[in-house]
CSV table of N, CA and C in Angstrom, one decimal:
chain,number,residue,atom,x,y,z
A,7,MET,N,-12.4,-6.4,2.1
A,7,MET,CA,-12.5,-5.0,2.1
A,7,MET,C,-12.4,-4.4,0.7
A,8,THR,N,-13.1,-3.4,0.3
A,8,THR,CA,-12.8,-2.7,-1.0
A,8,THR,C,-12.6,-1.2,-0.8
A,9,LEU,N,-12.2,-0.5,-1.8
A,9,LEU,CA,-12.0,0.9,-1.6
A,9,LEU,C,-13.2,1.7,-1.3
A,10,ASP,N,-14.4,1.1,-1.6
A,10,ASP,CA,-15.6,1.8,-1.1
A,10,ASP,C,-15.8,1.7,0.4
A,11,ASP,N,-15.1,0.8,1.1
A,11,ASP,CA,-15.2,0.8,2.5
A,11,ASP,C,-14.3,1.8,3.2
A,12,LEU,N,-13.4,2.4,2.4
A,12,LEU,CA,-12.4,3.3,2.9
A,12,LEU,C,-12.9,4.8,2.8
A,13,GLU,N,-12.5,5.6,3.7
A,13,GLU,CA,-12.6,7.0,3.6
A,13,GLU,C,-11.6,7.6,2.6
A,14,PRO,N,-11.9,8.8,2.1
A,14,PRO,CA,-10.9,9.2,1.0
A,14,PRO,C,-9.4,9.4,1.5
A,15,HIS,N,-9.2,9.7,2.7
A,15,HIS,CA,-7.9,9.8,3.3
A,15,HIS,C,-7.2,8.4,3.4
A,16,GLU,N,-8.1,7.5,3.7
A,16,GLU,CA,-7.6,6.1,3.9
A,16,GLU,C,-7.3,5.5,2.5
A,17,ARG,N,-8.1,5.8,1.6
A,17,ARG,CA,-7.8,5.3,0.2
A,17,ARG,C,-6.5,5.9,-0.3
A,18,LEU,N,-6.2,7.2,-0.1
A,18,LEU,CA,-5.0,7.9,-0.5
A,18,LEU,C,-3.7,7.2,0.3
A,19,ALA,N,-3.9,6.9,1.5
A,19,ALA,CA,-2.9,6.3,2.2
A,19,ALA,C,-2.6,4.9,1.8
A,20,PHE,N,-3.6,4.1,1.5
A,20,PHE,CA,-3.5,2.7,1.0
A,20,PHE,C,-2.8,2.8,-0.3
A,21,ALA,N,-3.3,3.6,-1.3
A,21,ALA,CA,-2.6,3.7,-2.6
A,21,ALA,C,-1.1,4.1,-2.5
A,22,GLY,N,-0.9,5.0,-1.7
A,22,GLY,CA,0.5,5.4,-1.5
A,22,GLY,C,1.4,4.4,-0.9
A,23,LEU,N,0.9,3.7,0.0
A,23,LEU,CA,1.6,2.5,0.7
A,23,LEU,C,1.8,1.4,-0.3
A,24,VAL,N,0.8,1.1,-1.1
A,24,VAL,CA,0.9,-0.1,-2.1
A,24,VAL,C,2.0,0.4,-3.2
A,25,ARG,N,1.8,1.7,-3.6
A,25,ARG,CA,2.8,2.2,-4.6
A,25,ARG,C,4.2,2.2,-4.0
A,26,ASN,N,4.4,2.5,-2.8
A,26,ASN,CA,5.8,2.5,-2.2
A,26,ASN,C,6.2,1.0,-2.2
A,27,MET,N,5.4,0.1,-1.7
A,27,MET,CA,5.8,-1.2,-1.6
A,27,MET,C,6.3,-1.8,-2.9
A,28,VAL,N,5.5,-1.7,-3.9
A,28,VAL,CA,5.8,-2.2,-5.2
A,28,VAL,C,7.1,-1.6,-5.8
A,29,ARG,N,7.4,-0.5,-5.4
A,29,ARG,CA,8.6,0.3,-5.8
A,29,ARG,C,9.8,0.1,-4.9
A,30,ALA,N,9.6,-0.6,-3.7
A,30,ALA,CA,10.6,-0.5,-2.6
A,30,ALA,C,11.9,-1.0,-3.2
A,31,ASP,N,12.0,-2.2,-3.9
A,31,ASP,CA,13.3,-2.8,-4.2
A,31,ASP,C,13.7,-2.3,-5.6
A,32,GLY,N,13.0,-1.5,-6.2
A,32,GLY,CA,13.4,-0.9,-7.5
A,32,GLY,C,13.2,-1.8,-8.7
A,33,VAL,N,12.5,-2.9,-8.5
A,33,VAL,CA,12.2,-3.8,-9.5
A,33,VAL,C,10.7,-4.3,-9.4
A,34,LEU,N,10.0,-4.2,-10.5
A,34,LEU,CA,8.6,-4.7,-10.4
A,34,LEU,C,8.7,-6.1,-11.2
A,35,SER,N,8.6,-7.1,-10.4
A,35,SER,CA,8.8,-8.4,-11.0
A,35,SER,C,7.4,-8.9,-11.6
A,36,ALA,N,7.5,-9.9,-12.5
A,36,ALA,CA,6.2,-10.4,-13.1
A,36,ALA,C,5.2,-10.8,-12.1
A,37,ALA,N,5.7,-11.5,-10.9
A,37,ALA,CA,4.8,-11.8,-9.9
A,37,ALA,C,4.2,-10.7,-9.2
A,38,GLU,N,4.9,-9.6,-9.0
A,38,GLU,CA,4.5,-8.4,-8.2
A,38,GLU,C,3.4,-7.7,-9.2
A,39,SER,N,3.8,-7.7,-10.4
A,39,SER,CA,2.8,-7.0,-11.4
A,39,SER,C,1.5,-7.8,-11.4
A,40,ALA,N,1.5,-9.1,-11.4
A,40,ALA,CA,0.3,-9.9,-11.3
A,40,ALA,C,-0.5,-9.8,-10.1
A,41,ALA,N,0.3,-9.6,-8.9
A,41,ALA,CA,-0.4,-9.4,-7.7
A,41,ALA,C,-1.0,-8.1,-7.6
A,42,LEU,N,-0.4,-7.1,-8.3
A,42,LEU,CA,-0.9,-5.7,-8.3
A,42,LEU,C,-2.3,-5.8,-9.0
A,43,SER,N,-2.2,-6.4,-10.2
A,43,SER,CA,-3.5,-6.5,-11.0
A,43,SER,C,-4.5,-7.3,-10.3
A,44,THR,N,-4.2,-8.3,-9.6
A,44,THR,CA,-5.3,-9.0,-8.8
A,44,THR,C,-5.8,-8.2,-7.7
A,45,LEU,N,-4.9,-7.5,-7.0
A,45,LEU,CA,-5.5,-6.6,-6.0
A,45,LEU,C,-6.3,-5.5,-6.5
A,46,ALA,N,-6.0,-4.9,-7.7
A,46,ALA,CA,-6.9,-4.0,-8.4
A,46,ALA,C,-8.3,-4.5,-8.5
A,47,ARG,N,-8.3,-5.8,-9.1
A,47,ARG,CA,-9.6,-6.4,-9.4
A,47,ARG,C,-10.3,-6.6,-8.1
A,48,GLU,N,-9.6,-7.0,-7.0
A,48,GLU,CA,-10.3,-7.3,-5.8
A,48,GLU,C,-11.0,-6.1,-5.2
A,49,VAL,N,-10.3,-5.0,-5.2
A,49,VAL,CA,-10.6,-3.8,-4.5
A,49,VAL,C,-11.5,-2.9,-5.3
A,50,GLY,N,-11.6,-3.1,-6.6
A,50,GLY,CA,-12.2,-2.2,-7.6
A,50,GLY,C,-11.2,-1.5,-8.5
A,51,SER,N,-11.1,-2.2,-9.6
A,51,SER,CA,-10.1,-1.8,-10.6
A,51,SER,C,-10.0,-0.4,-10.9
A,52,LEU,N,-11.0,0.2,-11.5
A,52,LEU,CA,-10.9,1.6,-12.1
A,52,LEU,C,-10.6,2.5,-10.9
A,53,ARG,N,-11.4,2.5,-9.8
A,53,ARG,CA,-11.0,3.3,-8.6
A,53,ARG,C,-9.6,3.2,-8.1
A,54,PHE,N,-9.1,1.8,-8.1
A,54,PHE,CA,-7.8,1.5,-7.6
A,54,PHE,C,-6.7,2.4,-8.5
A,55,TRP,N,-6.7,2.1,-9.7
A,55,TRP,CA,-5.8,2.9,-10.5
A,55,TRP,C,-5.9,4.4,-10.5
A,56,ARG,N,-7.2,4.9,-10.4
A,56,ARG,CA,-7.2,6.3,-10.1
A,56,ARG,C,-6.6,6.7,-8.8
A,57,CYS,N,-6.8,6.0,-7.8
A,57,CYS,CA,-6.2,6.3,-6.5
A,57,CYS,C,-4.7,6.1,-6.6
A,58,MET,N,-4.1,5.2,-7.2
A,58,MET,CA,-2.6,5.1,-7.5
A,58,MET,C,-2.1,6.3,-8.1
A,59,THR,N,-2.8,6.9,-9.1
A,59,THR,CA,-2.4,8.1,-9.8
A,59,THR,C,-2.5,9.3,-8.9
A,60,GLU,N,-3.6,9.3,-8.1
A,60,GLU,CA,-3.8,10.4,-7.1
A,60,GLU,C,-2.6,10.3,-6.1
A,61,ALA,N,-2.3,9.1,-5.6
A,61,ALA,CA,-1.1,9.0,-4.6
A,61,ALA,C,0.2,9.4,-5.2
A,62,GLN,N,0.5,9.1,-6.4
A,62,GLN,CA,1.7,9.6,-7.0
A,62,GLN,C,1.8,11.0,-7.0
A,63,GLN,N,0.7,11.7,-7.3
A,63,GLN,CA,0.7,13.2,-7.2
A,63,GLN,C,0.7,13.8,-5.8
A,64,ALA,N,0.0,13.3,-5.0
A,64,ALA,CA,-0.3,13.9,-3.7
A,64,ALA,C,0.8,13.5,-2.6
A,65,LEU,N,1.4,12.3,-2.8
A,65,LEU,CA,2.3,11.9,-1.8
A,65,LEU,C,3.6,11.6,-2.7
A,66,PRO,N,4.3,12.7,-3.0
A,66,PRO,CA,5.5,12.5,-3.7
A,66,PRO,C,6.9,12.1,-2.9
A,67,ASP,N,6.8,12.1,-1.6
A,67,ASP,CA,7.9,11.7,-0.8
A,67,ASP,C,7.5,11.1,0.5
A,68,MET,N,8.5,10.5,1.2
A,68,MET,CA,8.2,9.7,2.3
A,68,MET,C,7.6,10.5,3.5
A,69,GLU,N,7.9,11.7,3.6
A,69,GLU,CA,7.2,12.6,4.6
A,69,GLU,C,5.7,12.8,4.4
A,70,ASP,N,5.3,12.9,3.1
A,70,ASP,CA,3.9,13.1,2.7
A,70,ASP,C,3.2,11.7,3.0
A,71,LEU,N,3.9,10.6,2.7
A,71,LEU,CA,3.4,9.3,2.8
A,71,LEU,C,3.2,9.0,4.4
A,72,SER,N,4.2,9.4,5.1
A,72,SER,CA,4.1,9.1,6.5
A,72,SER,C,3.0,10.0,7.2
A,73,ASP,N,2.7,11.2,6.7
A,73,ASP,CA,1.6,11.9,7.3
A,73,ASP,C,0.2,11.3,6.8
A,74,ALA,N,0.2,10.7,5.6
A,74,ALA,CA,-1.0,10.0,5.2
A,74,ALA,C,-1.4,8.8,6.0
A,75,ALA,N,-0.2,8.0,6.3
A,75,ALA,CA,-0.4,6.8,7.0
A,75,ALA,C,-0.8,7.1,8.5
A,76,ARG,N,-0.2,8.2,8.9
A,76,ARG,CA,-0.5,8.5,10.3
A,76,ARG,C,-2.0,8.9,10.6
A,77,ASN,N,-2.6,9.4,9.5
A,77,ASN,CA,-4.1,9.7,9.5
A,77,ASN,C,-5.0,8.6,9.5
A,78,VAL,N,-4.5,7.4,9.1
A,78,VAL,CA,-5.4,6.2,9.1
A,78,VAL,C,-5.4,5.8,10.6
A,79,THR,N,-6.6,5.9,11.2
A,79,THR,CA,-6.7,5.6,12.5
A,79,THR,C,-7.7,4.3,12.9
A,80,ARG,N,-8.4,4.0,11.9
A,80,ARG,CA,-9.3,2.8,12.2
A,80,ARG,C,-8.5,1.4,12.3
A,81,PRO,N,-8.5,0.8,13.4
A,81,PRO,CA,-7.7,-0.5,13.5
A,81,PRO,C,-8.0,-1.4,12.5
A,82,GLU,N,-9.1,-1.6,12.0
A,82,GLU,CA,-9.5,-2.6,11.0
A,82,GLU,C,-9.0,-2.3,9.6
A,83,VAL,N,-8.9,-0.9,9.4
A,83,VAL,CA,-8.3,-0.5,8.0
A,83,VAL,C,-6.8,-0.6,8.1
A,84,ARG,N,-6.2,-0.3,9.2
A,84,ARG,CA,-4.7,-0.5,9.4
A,84,ARG,C,-4.3,-2.0,9.2
A,85,ALA,N,-5.1,-2.8,9.9
A,85,ALA,CA,-4.8,-4.2,9.7
A,85,ALA,C,-5.0,-4.7,8.3
A,86,TRP,N,-6.0,-4.3,7.7
A,86,TRP,CA,-6.2,-4.8,6.3
A,86,TRP,C,-5.1,-4.2,5.4
A,87,ILE,N,-4.8,-2.9,5.4
A,87,ILE,CA,-3.7,-2.4,4.7
A,87,ILE,C,-2.5,-3.1,4.8
A,88,TYR,N,-2.1,-3.4,6.1
A,88,TYR,CA,-0.8,-4.1,6.4
A,88,TYR,C,-0.8,-5.5,5.8
A,89,GLU,N,-1.9,-6.2,5.9
A,89,GLU,CA,-2.1,-7.6,5.4
A,89,GLU,C,-1.8,-7.5,3.8
A,90,VAL,N,-2.4,-6.5,3.2
A,90,VAL,CA,-2.3,-6.3,1.7
A,90,VAL,C,-0.8,-6.1,1.4
A,91,LEU,N,-0.2,-5.2,2.2
A,91,LEU,CA,1.3,-4.9,2.0
A,91,LEU,C,2.1,-6.1,2.1
A,92,VAL,N,1.9,-6.9,3.1
A,92,VAL,CA,2.5,-8.2,3.3
A,92,VAL,C,2.4,-9.2,2.1
A,93,GLY,N,1.2,-9.2,1.6
A,93,GLY,CA,1.0,-10.0,0.3
A,93,GLY,C,1.7,-9.5,-0.8
A,94,MET,N,1.8,-8.2,-0.9
A,94,MET,CA,2.5,-7.6,-2.1
A,94,MET,C,4.0,-7.8,-1.9
A,95,ALA,N,4.5,-7.7,-0.7
A,95,ALA,CA,6.0,-7.9,-0.5
A,95,ALA,C,6.4,-9.4,-0.7
A,96,MET,N,5.5,-10.3,-0.5
A,96,MET,CA,5.8,-11.8,-0.7
A,96,MET,C,5.3,-12.2,-2.1
A,97,ALA,N,4.8,-11.4,-2.8
A,97,ALA,CA,4.3,-11.9,-4.2
A,97,ALA,C,5.2,-12.6,-4.9
A,98,ASP,N,6.5,-12.2,-5.0
A,98,ASP,CA,7.5,-12.9,-5.7
A,98,ASP,C,8.2,-14.0,-5.0
A,99,GLY,N,7.7,-14.3,-3.8
A,99,GLY,CA,8.3,-15.5,-3.0
A,99,GLY,C,9.4,-15.0,-2.2
A,100,ASN,N,9.8,-13.7,-2.2
A,100,ASN,CA,10.9,-13.2,-1.5
A,100,ASN,C,10.8,-11.8,-1.0
A,101,MET,N,10.8,-11.5,0.3
A,101,MET,CA,10.7,-10.3,0.8
A,101,MET,C,12.1,-9.6,0.9
A,102,GLY,N,12.2,-8.5,0.1
A,102,GLY,CA,13.6,-7.8,0.1
A,102,GLY,C,13.7,-7.1,1.4
A,103,ASP,N,14.9,-6.5,1.5
A,103,ASP,CA,15.2,-5.6,2.7
A,103,ASP,C,14.4,-4.4,2.8
A,104,ALA,N,14.3,-3.7,1.6
A,104,ALA,CA,13.5,-2.5,1.5
A,104,ALA,C,12.0,-2.7,1.8
A,105,GLU,N,11.4,-3.8,1.4
A,105,GLU,CA,10.1,-4.2,1.7
A,105,GLU,C,9.8,-4.5,3.2
A,106,ALA,N,10.8,-5.2,3.7
A,106,ALA,CA,10.8,-5.5,5.2
A,106,ALA,C,10.9,-4.2,6.0
A,107,ARG,N,11.7,-3.3,5.5
A,107,ARG,CA,11.9,-2.0,6.3
A,107,ARG,C,10.6,-1.2,6.3
A,108,LEU,N,9.9,-1.2,5.1
A,108,LEU,CA,8.7,-0.5,5.0
A,108,LEU,C,7.6,-1.1,5.9
A,109,LEU,N,7.5,-2.4,6.0
A,109,LEU,CA,6.7,-3.1,6.9
A,109,LEU,C,7.0,-2.9,8.4
A,110,ASP,N,8.3,-2.9,8.7
A,110,ASP,CA,8.7,-2.6,10.0
A,110,ASP,C,8.3,-1.1,10.5
A,111,TRP,N,8.5,-0.1,9.5
A,111,TRP,CA,8.2,1.1,9.8
A,111,TRP,C,6.8,1.3,10.0
A,112,LEU,N,5.9,0.7,9.2
A,112,LEU,CA,4.4,0.8,9.3
A,112,LEU,C,4.0,0.2,10.6
A,113,ARG,N,4.5,-1.0,11.0
A,113,ARG,CA,4.1,-1.7,12.2
A,113,ARG,C,4.4,-0.8,13.4
A,114,ALA,N,5.6,-0.1,13.4
A,114,ALA,CA,5.9,0.8,14.5
A,114,ALA,C,5.0,2.0,14.6
A,115,LEU,N,4.8,2.6,13.4
A,115,LEU,CA,3.9,3.8,13.3
A,115,LEU,C,2.5,3.5,13.7
A,116,TRP,N,1.9,2.4,13.5
A,116,TRP,CA,0.6,2.0,13.7
A,116,TRP,C,0.5,1.2,15.0
A,117,GLY,N,1.6,0.8,15.6
A,117,GLY,CA,1.6,0.0,16.8
A,117,GLY,C,1.0,-1.4,16.6
A,118,LEU,N,1.3,-2.0,15.6
A,118,LEU,CA,0.8,-3.3,15.2
A,118,LEU,C,1.6,-4.3,15.8
């Protein structure tokens, strides 16, 4: 899947969730940075970084991120986003508590 396959609100939620995941433990490791760059190339680099900037501005807190995530209703998009987030969480070979909590929260929100 690429960002072109997503609706604008899905792209915003995706970018916000990715942004939150890479910041979850407060440290961006070299492996996480590499995974983020790889993800950007896979989904469309220029658009990805634009979406990340948009998410930073539009989703400044967890309440806004929660609203955005709740608006993602297509099951295939939810599954894809979740899979991407698991990959980001495991990029450095270790899923931290904050990353696990984000995934647990999203799984409960989306009923995965």
